[in-house]
């Protein structure tokens, strides 16, 4: 049998250093050393630095399994998003990963594909793995409540990110979707567009519901009438945008402005309109929501609402960390990341 290990000068295996050795070396308590090595809150930076230097000098290697068994933690966090292939969610995940990795957590990334059953399966798998917390972008306003209640009933902290489910007692981090949509439609109205159509996403998704509400309230505030033909129901993908554009092209009269639920849908609309000889923005103004990179690279760059996906991820990760470190509040914490209007060439008279 070949045994690989580090030998001391006398040829025998060198004894592994322990937390007790570091505590003795630094003349600190074992608890203080343990908290510093776990990067926990409440340790003075200079004390932490001294402990880390001692650990390095003593060649300390943490026994993660033993520590986690004692602390009943796994140093893992579960992330459930609709689809990591969508341009928005990789940026959100980047924000989560940067914060949580820095604090020593490993991530399990799961996709629900906006299917409630899939979401339930992914959450159950994460709970079975005893993750320390879950960050979830819910698949459904009407059906995800049971999944979230299940997480909470297991004593597992959860933060809802990007999307809400009304009536659940969970922490949330969202963008100002309503305000962003309201501002965009108000801008189009001020630019004298008369027939403004909203290409809307599924109303069972919080973000789409809020953006439709923003569109509706902006139109009403300007005393504009809203007819059924002003709202085209679709999904969230490039292909959904193509299909929505074909529906609009089949009408006797095209709108003079289109506000899309997100940028991928807007890009799908853009391609189909251009393929059919429609000049943007001379014949139709086109706008989106989320400000993904692809929108700026179009031949006619897309006017949109900037939604900082990475900031959403960062805020959600910090909120979950606060819960994992003992934050207690009477009510769930609700944070919002502001949106910003980005005016480009797909709308005219951007004053």
mmCIF file of C-alpha atoms in Angstrom:
data_model
loop_
_atom_site.group_PDB
_atom_site.id
_atom_site.type_symbol
_atom_site.label_atom_id
_atom_site.label_comp_id
_atom_site.label_asym_id
_atom_site.label_seq_id
_atom_site.Cartn_x
_atom_site.Cartn_y
_atom_site.Cartn_z
ATOM 1 C CA UNK A 1 0.000 0.000 0.000
ATOM 2 C CA UNK A 2 1.313 3.410 -0.957
ATOM 3 C CA UNK A 3 0.579 6.117 1.577
ATOM 4 C CA UNK A 4 1.228 9.684 0.476
ATOM 5 C CA UNK A 5 1.768 12.337 3.096
ATOM 6 C CA UNK A 6 4.057 15.016 4.350
ATOM 7 C CA UNK A 7 7.092 13.794 6.303
ATOM 8 C CA UNK A 8 8.969 15.794 8.851
ATOM 9 C CA UNK A 9 12.713 15.917 9.092
ATOM 10 C CA UNK A 10 12.763 12.589 10.964
ATOM 11 C CA UNK A 11 10.858 10.821 8.193
ATOM 12 C CA UNK A 12 7.644 10.379 10.180
ATOM 13 C CA UNK A 13 4.315 11.919 9.231
ATOM 14 C CA UNK A 14 4.029 15.434 10.551
ATOM 15 C CA UNK A 15 1.134 15.951 12.952
ATOM 16 C CA UNK A 16 -1.647 18.059 11.468
ATOM 17 C CA UNK A 17 -2.157 21.445 13.041
ATOM 18 C CA UNK A 18 -5.526 22.089 14.674
ATOM 19 C CA UNK A 19 -7.590 25.102 15.638
ATOM 20 C CA UNK A 20 -6.315 24.600 19.191
ATOM 21 C CA UNK A 21 -2.733 25.004 17.948
ATOM 22 C CA UNK A 22 -3.611 28.303 16.266
ATOM 23 C CA UNK A 23 -5.494 29.495 19.368
ATOM 24 C CA UNK A 24 -2.461 28.649 21.525
ATOM 25 C CA UNK A 25 -0.115 30.383 19.078
ATOM 26 C CA UNK A 26 -2.241 33.551 18.971
ATOM 27 C CA UNK A 27 -3.253 33.429 22.648
ATOM 28 C CA UNK A 28 -6.915 33.576 21.684
ATOM 29 C CA UNK A 29 -9.935 31.416 22.373
ATOM 30 C CA UNK A 30 -10.766 28.467 20.123
ATOM 31 C CA UNK A 31 -14.152 30.092 19.377
ATOM 32 C CA UNK A 32 -12.514 33.309 18.139
ATOM 33 C CA UNK A 33 -10.140 31.370 15.894
ATOM 34 C CA UNK A 34 -12.980 29.228 14.568
ATOM 35 C CA UNK A 35 -15.093 32.291 13.718
ATOM 36 C CA UNK A 36 -12.164 34.018 12.022
ATOM 37 C CA UNK A 37 -11.375 30.973 9.879
ATOM 38 C CA UNK A 38 -15.038 30.782 8.857
ATOM 39 C CA UNK A 39 -14.904 34.450 7.876
ATOM 40 C CA UNK A 40 -17.770 35.144 10.253
ATOM 41 C CA UNK A 41 -18.876 38.619 11.254
ATOM 42 C CA UNK A 42 -17.668 40.309 14.447
ATOM 43 C CA UNK A 43 -13.918 39.641 14.210
ATOM 44 C CA UNK A 44 -11.587 42.658 14.119
ATOM 45 C CA UNK A 45 -9.660 42.759 10.804
ATOM 46 C CA UNK A 46 -6.266 42.847 12.556
ATOM 47 C CA UNK A 47 -7.222 39.851 14.710
ATOM 48 C CA UNK A 48 -8.401 37.954 11.642
ATOM 49 C CA UNK A 49 -5.152 38.770 9.829
ATOM 50 C CA UNK A 50 -3.068 37.523 12.791
ATOM 51 C CA UNK A 51 -5.053 34.273 12.904
ATOM 52 C CA UNK A 52 -4.701 33.698 9.165
ATOM 53 C CA UNK A 53 -0.957 34.306 9.331
ATOM 54 C CA UNK A 54 -0.687 31.764 12.156
ATOM 55 C CA UNK A 55 -2.759 29.236 10.204
ATOM 56 C CA UNK A 56 -0.491 29.646 7.188
ATOM 57 C CA UNK A 57 2.674 29.331 9.264
ATOM 58 C CA UNK A 58 1.363 26.203 11.005
ATOM 59 C CA UNK A 59 0.208 24.795 7.633
ATOM 60 C CA UNK A 60 -3.304 24.402 8.987
ATOM 61 C CA UNK A 61 -5.776 22.596 6.688
ATOM 62 C CA UNK A 62 -9.402 22.879 7.864
ATOM 63 C CA UNK A 63 -11.411 19.720 8.375
ATOM 64 C CA UNK A 64 -14.488 21.017 6.606
ATOM 65 C CA UNK A 65 -16.542 17.892 7.154
ATOM 66 C CA UNK A 66 -15.969 17.815 10.901
ATOM 67 C CA UNK A 67 -16.662 21.527 11.218
ATOM 68 C CA UNK A 68 -19.874 21.280 9.284
ATOM 69 C CA UNK A 69 -21.090 18.304 11.293
ATOM 70 C CA UNK A 70 -20.614 20.265 14.513
ATOM 71 C CA UNK A 71 -22.131 23.453 13.151
ATOM 72 C CA UNK A 72 -24.873 21.628 11.216
ATOM 73 C CA UNK A 73 -23.997 23.489 8.052
ATOM 74 C CA UNK A 74 -22.727 22.510 4.620
ATOM 75 C CA UNK A 75 -21.261 25.770 3.291
ATOM 76 C CA UNK A 76 -23.539 25.418 0.281
ATOM 77 C CA UNK A 77 -26.280 27.623 -1.172
ATOM 78 C CA UNK A 78 -28.854 26.574 -3.739
ATOM 79 C CA UNK A 79 -29.727 28.895 -6.626
ATOM 80 C CA UNK A 80 -32.889 28.319 -8.690
ATOM 81 C CA UNK A 81 -33.433 30.550 -11.744
ATOM 82 C CA UNK A 82 -35.647 30.125 -14.823
ATOM 83 C CA UNK A 83 -32.927 29.590 -17.438
ATOM 84 C CA UNK A 84 -29.219 30.358 -17.191
ATOM 85 C CA UNK A 85 -29.077 30.600 -21.010
ATOM 86 C CA UNK A 86 -31.055 33.855 -20.922
ATOM 87 C CA UNK A 87 -28.723 36.844 -21.089
ATOM 88 C CA UNK A 88 -30.083 38.404 -17.877
ATOM 89 C CA UNK A 89 -29.528 35.510 -15.471
ATOM 90 C CA UNK A 90 -25.792 34.872 -16.001
ATOM 91 C CA UNK A 91 -25.159 38.445 -14.819
ATOM 92 C CA UNK A 92 -27.410 37.891 -11.813
ATOM 93 C CA UNK A 93 -25.564 34.660 -11.009
ATOM 94 C CA UNK A 94 -22.235 36.485 -11.287
ATOM 95 C CA UNK A 95 -23.324 38.859 -8.534
ATOM 96 C CA UNK A 96 -24.405 35.956 -6.328
ATOM 97 C CA UNK A 97 -21.241 33.955 -6.958
ATOM 98 C CA UNK A 98 -18.797 36.781 -6.262
ATOM 99 C CA UNK A 99 -20.289 37.499 -2.837
ATOM 100 C CA UNK A 100 -20.977 33.927 -1.704
ATOM 101 C CA UNK A 101 -17.677 32.451 -2.908
ATOM 102 C CA UNK A 102 -15.812 35.179 -1.025
ATOM 103 C CA UNK A 103 -17.602 34.024 2.137
ATOM 104 C CA UNK A 104 -16.621 30.389 1.545
ATOM 105 C CA UNK A 105 -19.876 29.068 0.105
ATOM 106 C CA UNK A 106 -20.192 26.678 -2.809
ATOM 107 C CA UNK A 107 -23.205 27.021 -5.093
ATOM 108 C CA UNK A 108 -25.641 24.539 -6.592
ATOM 109 C CA UNK A 109 -27.174 26.134 -9.701
ATOM 110 C CA UNK A 110 -30.556 24.810 -10.883
ATOM 111 C CA UNK A 111 -32.966 25.876 -13.646
ATOM 112 C CA UNK A 112 -36.760 25.690 -13.387
ATOM 113 C CA UNK A 113 -37.460 26.710 -17.008
ATOM 114 C CA UNK A 114 -40.490 28.533 -15.535
ATOM 115 C CA UNK A 115 -42.094 25.141 -14.825
ATOM 116 C CA UNK A 116 -43.571 24.868 -11.330
ATOM 117 C CA UNK A 117 -43.116 21.077 -11.122
ATOM 118 C CA UNK A 118 -39.464 21.422 -12.160
ATOM 119 C CA UNK A 119 -39.010 24.178 -9.606
ATOM 120 C CA UNK A 120 -40.445 21.954 -6.860
ATOM 121 C CA UNK A 121 -38.142 19.088 -7.857
ATOM 122 C CA UNK A 122 -35.063 21.319 -7.808
ATOM 123 C CA UNK A 123 -35.943 22.813 -4.422
ATOM 124 C CA UNK A 124 -36.556 19.371 -2.896
ATOM 125 C CA UNK A 125 -33.184 18.169 -4.211
ATOM 126 C CA UNK A 126 -31.481 21.178 -2.615
ATOM 127 C CA UNK A 127 -33.243 20.629 0.714
ATOM 128 C CA UNK A 128 -32.183 16.961 0.657
ATOM 129 C CA UNK A 129 -28.588 18.133 0.211
ATOM 130 C CA UNK A 130 -29.043 20.259 3.349
ATOM 131 C CA UNK A 131 -28.030 23.529 1.696
ATOM 132 C CA UNK A 132 -27.637 26.385 4.174
ATOM 133 C CA UNK A 133 -29.908 28.685 2.176
ATOM 134 C CA UNK A 134 -31.741 29.085 -1.126
ATOM 135 C CA UNK A 135 -32.006 32.013 -3.551
ATOM 136 C CA UNK A 136 -35.020 31.596 -5.816
ATOM 137 C CA UNK A 137 -36.466 33.425 -8.833
ATOM 138 C CA UNK A 138 -40.022 32.012 -8.610
ATOM 139 C CA UNK A 139 -41.555 30.370 -11.666
ATOM 140 C CA UNK A 140 -45.127 31.451 -10.941
ATOM 141 C CA UNK A 141 -47.081 34.079 -9.020
ATOM 142 C CA UNK A 142 -50.014 31.701 -8.602
ATOM 143 C CA UNK A 143 -48.250 28.386 -7.928
ATOM 144 C CA UNK A 144 -44.821 28.972 -6.342
ATOM 145 C CA UNK A 145 -46.158 29.858 -2.888
ATOM 146 C CA UNK A 146 -46.290 26.187 -1.841
ATOM 147 C CA UNK A 147 -42.641 25.699 -2.818
ATOM 148 C CA UNK A 148 -41.525 28.739 -0.832
ATOM 149 C CA UNK A 149 -43.608 27.717 2.194
ATOM 150 C CA UNK A 150 -41.954 24.282 2.033
ATOM 151 C CA UNK A 151 -38.478 25.887 2.171
ATOM 152 C CA UNK A 152 -39.467 28.043 5.139
ATOM 153 C CA UNK A 153 -41.054 25.101 6.967
ATOM 154 C CA UNK A 154 -37.656 23.350 6.881
ATOM 155 C CA UNK A 155 -36.039 26.299 8.645
ATOM 156 C CA UNK A 156 -34.007 27.085 5.535
ATOM 157 C CA UNK A 157 -33.455 30.800 4.813
ATOM 158 C CA UNK A 158 -34.707 31.857 1.379
ATOM 159 C CA UNK A 159 -34.411 35.066 -0.614
ATOM 160 C CA UNK A 160 -36.605 35.704 -3.647
ATOM 161 C CA UNK A 161 -34.685 37.526 -6.359
ATOM 162 C CA UNK A 162 -35.969 39.437 -9.413
ATOM 163 C CA UNK A 163 -39.498 38.063 -8.929
ATOM 164 C CA UNK A 164 -42.017 38.145 -6.090
ATOM 165 C CA UNK A 165 -44.872 35.932 -4.980
ATOM 166 C CA UNK A 166 -47.446 37.994 -3.065
ATOM 167 C CA UNK A 167 -48.438 36.683 0.339
ATOM 168 C CA UNK A 168 -45.284 34.759 1.264
ATOM 169 C CA UNK A 169 -43.193 35.699 4.290
ATOM 170 C CA UNK A 170 -39.823 35.718 2.534
ATOM 171 C CA UNK A 171 -37.065 38.270 1.975
ATOM 172 C CA UNK A 172 -37.017 39.794 -1.518
ATOM 173 C CA UNK A 173 -34.682 41.681 -3.847
ATOM 174 C CA UNK A 174 -36.268 43.090 -7.007
ATOM 175 C CA UNK A 175 -35.767 45.830 -9.562
ATOM 176 C CA UNK A 176 -38.165 48.770 -9.862
ATOM 177 C CA UNK A 177 -40.019 47.092 -12.733
ATOM 178 C CA UNK A 178 -43.192 49.164 -12.419
ATOM 179 C CA UNK A 179 -41.312 52.453 -12.246
ATOM 180 C CA UNK A 180 -39.038 51.528 -15.149
ATOM 181 C CA UNK A 181 -41.961 50.624 -17.401
ATOM 182 C CA UNK A 182 -43.893 53.732 -16.361
ATOM 183 C CA UNK A 183 -40.915 55.947 -17.184
ATOM 184 C CA UNK A 184 -40.396 54.316 -20.580
ATOM 185 C CA UNK A 185 -44.025 54.641 -21.673
ATOM 186 C CA UNK A 186 -44.212 58.218 -20.357
ATOM 187 C CA UNK A 187 -41.146 59.027 -22.477
ATOM 188 C CA UNK A 188 -42.826 57.602 -25.584
ATOM 189 C CA UNK A 189 -45.970 59.624 -24.872
ATOM 190 C CA UNK A 190 -43.929 62.824 -24.470
ATOM 191 C CA UNK A 191 -42.281 62.114 -27.832
ATOM 192 C CA UNK A 192 -45.785 62.306 -29.398
ATOM 193 C CA UNK A 193 -46.179 58.623 -30.249
ATOM 194 C CA UNK A 194 -49.893 57.964 -30.596
ATOM 195 C CA UNK A 195 -50.384 54.210 -30.964
ATOM 196 C CA UNK A 196 -48.175 52.567 -28.323
ATOM 197 C CA UNK A 197 -48.389 48.765 -28.111
ATOM 198 C CA UNK A 198 -47.020 46.676 -25.259
ATOM 199 C CA UNK A 199 -45.641 43.234 -26.098
ATOM 200 C CA UNK A 200 -46.239 41.669 -22.688
ATOM 201 C CA UNK A 201 -44.863 38.531 -21.035
ATOM 202 C CA UNK A 202 -46.768 35.935 -19.027
ATOM 203 C CA UNK A 203 -48.824 37.634 -16.329
ATOM 204 C CA UNK A 204 -48.057 34.740 -13.978
ATOM 205 C CA UNK A 205 -44.505 36.137 -13.724
ATOM 206 C CA UNK A 206 -44.021 39.090 -11.359
ATOM 207 C CA UNK A 207 -41.703 41.135 -13.596
ATOM 208 C CA UNK A 208 -44.034 40.926 -16.606
ATOM 209 C CA UNK A 209 -47.036 41.757 -14.447
ATOM 210 C CA UNK A 210 -45.331 44.842 -12.998
ATOM 211 C CA UNK A 211 -44.181 46.066 -16.424
ATOM 212 C CA UNK A 212 -47.708 45.732 -17.809
ATOM 213 C CA UNK A 213 -48.967 47.669 -14.780
ATOM 214 C CA UNK A 214 -46.378 50.378 -15.473
ATOM 215 C CA UNK A 215 -47.496 50.585 -19.113
ATOM 216 C CA UNK A 216 -51.161 50.738 -18.116
ATOM 217 C CA UNK A 217 -50.707 53.400 -15.427
ATOM 218 C CA UNK A 218 -48.574 55.610 -17.706
ATOM 219 C CA UNK A 219 -51.207 55.436 -20.446
ATOM 220 C CA UNK A 220 -53.997 56.264 -17.986
ATOM 221 C CA UNK A 221 -52.007 59.137 -16.482
ATOM 222 C CA UNK A 222 -51.787 60.630 -20.003
ATOM 223 C CA UNK A 223 -55.522 59.967 -20.519
ATOM 224 C CA UNK A 224 -54.734 57.539 -23.327
ATOM 225 C CA UNK A 225 -57.300 54.860 -24.068
ATOM 226 C CA UNK A 226 -56.146 51.221 -23.846
ATOM 227 C CA UNK A 227 -57.830 48.739 -26.149
ATOM 228 C CA UNK A 228 -57.265 44.959 -26.320
ATOM 229 C CA UNK A 229 -55.153 45.360 -29.453
ATOM 230 C CA UNK A 230 -52.710 47.548 -27.501
ATOM 231 C CA UNK A 231 -51.468 44.511 -25.549
ATOM 232 C CA UNK A 232 -49.880 41.551 -27.343
ATOM 233 C CA UNK A 233 -49.403 38.577 -25.024
ATOM 234 C CA UNK A 234 -46.225 36.537 -25.502
ATOM 235 C CA UNK A 235 -43.297 34.989 -23.603
ATOM 236 C CA UNK A 236 -39.748 36.151 -22.844
ATOM 237 C CA UNK A 237 -37.592 34.814 -25.700
ATOM 238 C CA UNK A 238 -36.257 36.026 -29.042
ATOM 239 C CA UNK A 239 -38.645 33.612 -30.789
ATOM 240 C CA UNK A 240 -41.585 35.025 -28.830
ATOM 241 C CA UNK A 241 -40.625 38.459 -30.125
ATOM 242 C CA UNK A 242 -40.566 37.187 -33.711
ATOM 243 C CA UNK A 243 -44.055 35.722 -33.301
ATOM 244 C CA UNK A 244 -45.391 38.915 -31.727
ATOM 245 C CA UNK A 245 -44.020 40.979 -34.629
ATOM 246 C CA UNK A 246 -45.721 38.684 -37.154
ATOM 247 C CA UNK A 247 -49.020 39.256 -35.355
ATOM 248 C CA UNK A 248 -48.536 43.015 -35.564
ATOM 249 C CA UNK A 249 -47.560 42.852 -39.251
ATOM 250 C CA UNK A 250 -50.801 41.007 -39.981
ATOM 251 C CA UNK A 251 -52.840 43.979 -38.759
ATOM 252 C CA UNK A 252 -54.257 46.615 -41.085
ATOM 253 C CA UNK A 253 -52.427 49.337 -39.156
ATOM 254 C CA UNK A 254 -49.066 49.035 -37.434
ATOM 255 C CA UNK A 255 -48.418 50.845 -34.142
ATOM 256 C CA UNK A 256 -45.969 53.736 -34.218
ATOM 257 C CA UNK A 257 -44.256 52.589 -30.999
ATOM 258 C CA UNK A 258 -43.700 49.206 -29.327
ATOM 259 C CA UNK A 259 -42.654 48.658 -25.707
ATOM 260 C CA UNK A 260 -41.450 45.074 -25.170
ATOM 261 C CA UNK A 261 -41.375 43.175 -21.879
ATOM 262 C CA UNK A 262 -37.618 42.574 -22.219
ATOM 263 C CA UNK A 263 -34.721 43.016 -24.613
ATOM 264 C CA UNK A 264 -34.678 39.462 -26.077
ATOM 265 C CA UNK A 265 -38.318 39.911 -27.131
ATOM 266 C CA UNK A 266 -37.523 43.380 -28.495
ATOM 267 C CA UNK A 267 -34.620 41.972 -30.543
ATOM 268 C CA UNK A 268 -36.939 39.315 -31.985
ATOM 269 C CA UNK A 269 -39.422 42.055 -32.925
ATOM 270 C CA UNK A 270 -36.586 44.142 -34.373
ATOM 271 C CA UNK A 271 -35.362 41.369 -36.668
ATOM 272 C CA UNK A 272 -38.811 40.491 -37.996
ATOM 273 C CA UNK A 273 -39.801 44.110 -38.635
ATOM 274 C CA UNK A 274 -36.527 44.814 -40.429
ATOM 275 C CA UNK A 275 -36.874 41.620 -42.500
ATOM 276 C CA UNK A 276 -40.276 42.931 -43.623
ATOM 277 C CA UNK A 277 -39.029 46.339 -44.672
ATOM 278 C CA UNK A 278 -40.122 48.304 -41.606
ATOM 279 C CA UNK A 279 -37.713 51.171 -40.851
ATOM 280 C CA UNK A 280 -36.860 51.682 -37.168
ATOM 281 C CA UNK A 281 -37.457 54.307 -35.785
ATOM 282 C CA UNK A 282 -38.884 56.207 -38.785
ATOM 283 C CA UNK A 283 -41.945 53.965 -39.107
ATOM 284 C CA UNK A 284 -41.987 52.238 -35.707
ATOM 285 C CA UNK A 285 -40.155 53.118 -32.494
ATOM 286 C CA UNK A 286 -38.991 50.076 -30.554
ATOM 287 C CA UNK A 287 -38.055 49.738 -26.864
ATOM 288 C CA UNK A 288 -37.158 46.947 -24.470
ATOM 289 C CA UNK A 289 -36.333 46.313 -20.823
ATOM 290 C CA UNK A 290 -33.161 44.975 -19.113
ATOM 291 C CA UNK A 291 -30.356 46.516 -21.229
ATOM 292 C CA UNK A 292 -28.570 43.328 -22.247
ATOM 293 C CA UNK A 293 -25.410 43.809 -24.326
ATOM 294 C CA UNK A 294 -26.968 42.491 -27.546
ATOM 295 C CA UNK A 295 -29.419 45.410 -27.701
ATOM 296 C CA UNK A 296 -26.641 47.966 -27.941
ATOM 297 C CA UNK A 297 -24.959 46.029 -30.770
ATOM 298 C CA UNK A 298 -27.932 46.181 -33.163
ATOM 299 C CA UNK A 299 -27.530 48.268 -36.326
ATOM 300 C CA UNK A 300 -30.129 50.559 -34.755
ATOM 301 C CA UNK A 301 -29.237 50.342 -31.030
ATOM 302 C CA UNK A 302 -32.178 49.591 -28.768
ATOM 303 C CA UNK A 303 -33.732 52.111 -26.389
ATOM 304 C CA UNK A 304 -34.351 50.233 -23.158
ATOM 305 C CA UNK A 305 -34.595 50.266 -19.359
ATOM 306 C CA UNK A 306 -31.368 49.320 -17.615
ATOM 307 C CA UNK A 307 -31.888 46.665 -14.960
ATOM 308 C CA UNK A 308 -28.702 45.899 -13.034
ATOM 309 C CA UNK A 309 -28.803 42.099 -12.883
ATOM 310 C CA UNK A 310 -25.441 41.775 -11.156
ATOM 311 C CA UNK A 311 -26.524 44.220 -8.444
ATOM 312 C CA UNK A 312 -29.670 42.142 -7.892
ATOM 313 C CA UNK A 313 -27.473 39.091 -7.341
ATOM 314 C CA UNK A 314 -25.125 40.968 -5.009
ATOM 315 C CA UNK A 315 -27.994 42.325 -2.887
ATOM 316 C CA UNK A 316 -29.689 38.911 -2.710
ATOM 317 C CA UNK A 317 -26.454 37.217 -1.637
ATOM 318 C CA UNK A 318 -25.764 39.826 1.063
ATOM 319 C CA UNK A 319 -29.310 39.509 2.397
ATOM 320 C CA UNK A 320 -29.033 35.726 2.585
ATOM 321 C CA UNK A 321 -25.654 36.022 4.341
ATOM 322 C CA UNK A 322 -27.207 38.371 6.889
ATOM 323 C CA UNK A 323 -29.876 35.745 7.638
ATOM 324 C CA UNK A 324 -27.276 32.983 7.872
ATOM 325 C CA UNK A 325 -25.368 35.131 10.354
ATOM 326 C CA UNK A 326 -28.364 35.585 12.611
ATOM 327 C CA UNK A 327 -30.260 38.635 11.323
ATOM 328 C CA UNK A 328 -33.687 38.712 12.991
ATOM 329 C CA UNK A 329 -36.508 41.010 11.878
ATOM 330 C CA UNK A 330 -40.212 41.075 12.653
ATOM 331 C CA UNK A 331 -41.085 41.370 8.971
ATOM 332 C CA UNK A 332 -39.354 40.095 5.823
ATOM 333 C CA UNK A 333 -36.793 42.458 4.292
ATOM 334 C CA UNK A 334 -37.705 43.917 0.875
ATOM 335 C CA UNK A 335 -34.956 45.597 -1.164
ATOM 336 C CA UNK A 336 -35.202 47.241 -4.572
ATOM 337 C CA UNK A 337 -32.500 47.972 -7.129
ATOM 338 C CA UNK A 338 -33.338 51.080 -9.218
ATOM 339 C CA UNK A 339 -33.810 50.983 -12.988
ATOM 340 C CA UNK A 340 -32.663 53.613 -15.475
ATOM 341 C CA UNK A 341 -33.918 54.783 -18.867
ATOM 342 C CA UNK A 342 -31.356 54.254 -21.667
ATOM 343 C CA UNK A 343 -32.186 56.288 -24.784
ATOM 344 C CA UNK A 344 -30.734 55.075 -28.073
ATOM 345 C CA UNK A 345 -31.451 55.240 -31.801
ATOM 346 C CA UNK A 346 -34.515 52.932 -31.920
ATOM 347 C CA UNK A 347 -36.650 55.873 -30.741
ATOM 348 C CA UNK A 348 -36.569 59.353 -32.243
ATOM 349 C CA UNK A 349 -36.491 62.806 -30.643
ATOM 350 C CA UNK A 350 -34.814 61.528 -27.481
ATOM 351 C CA UNK A 351 -34.870 64.841 -25.641
#
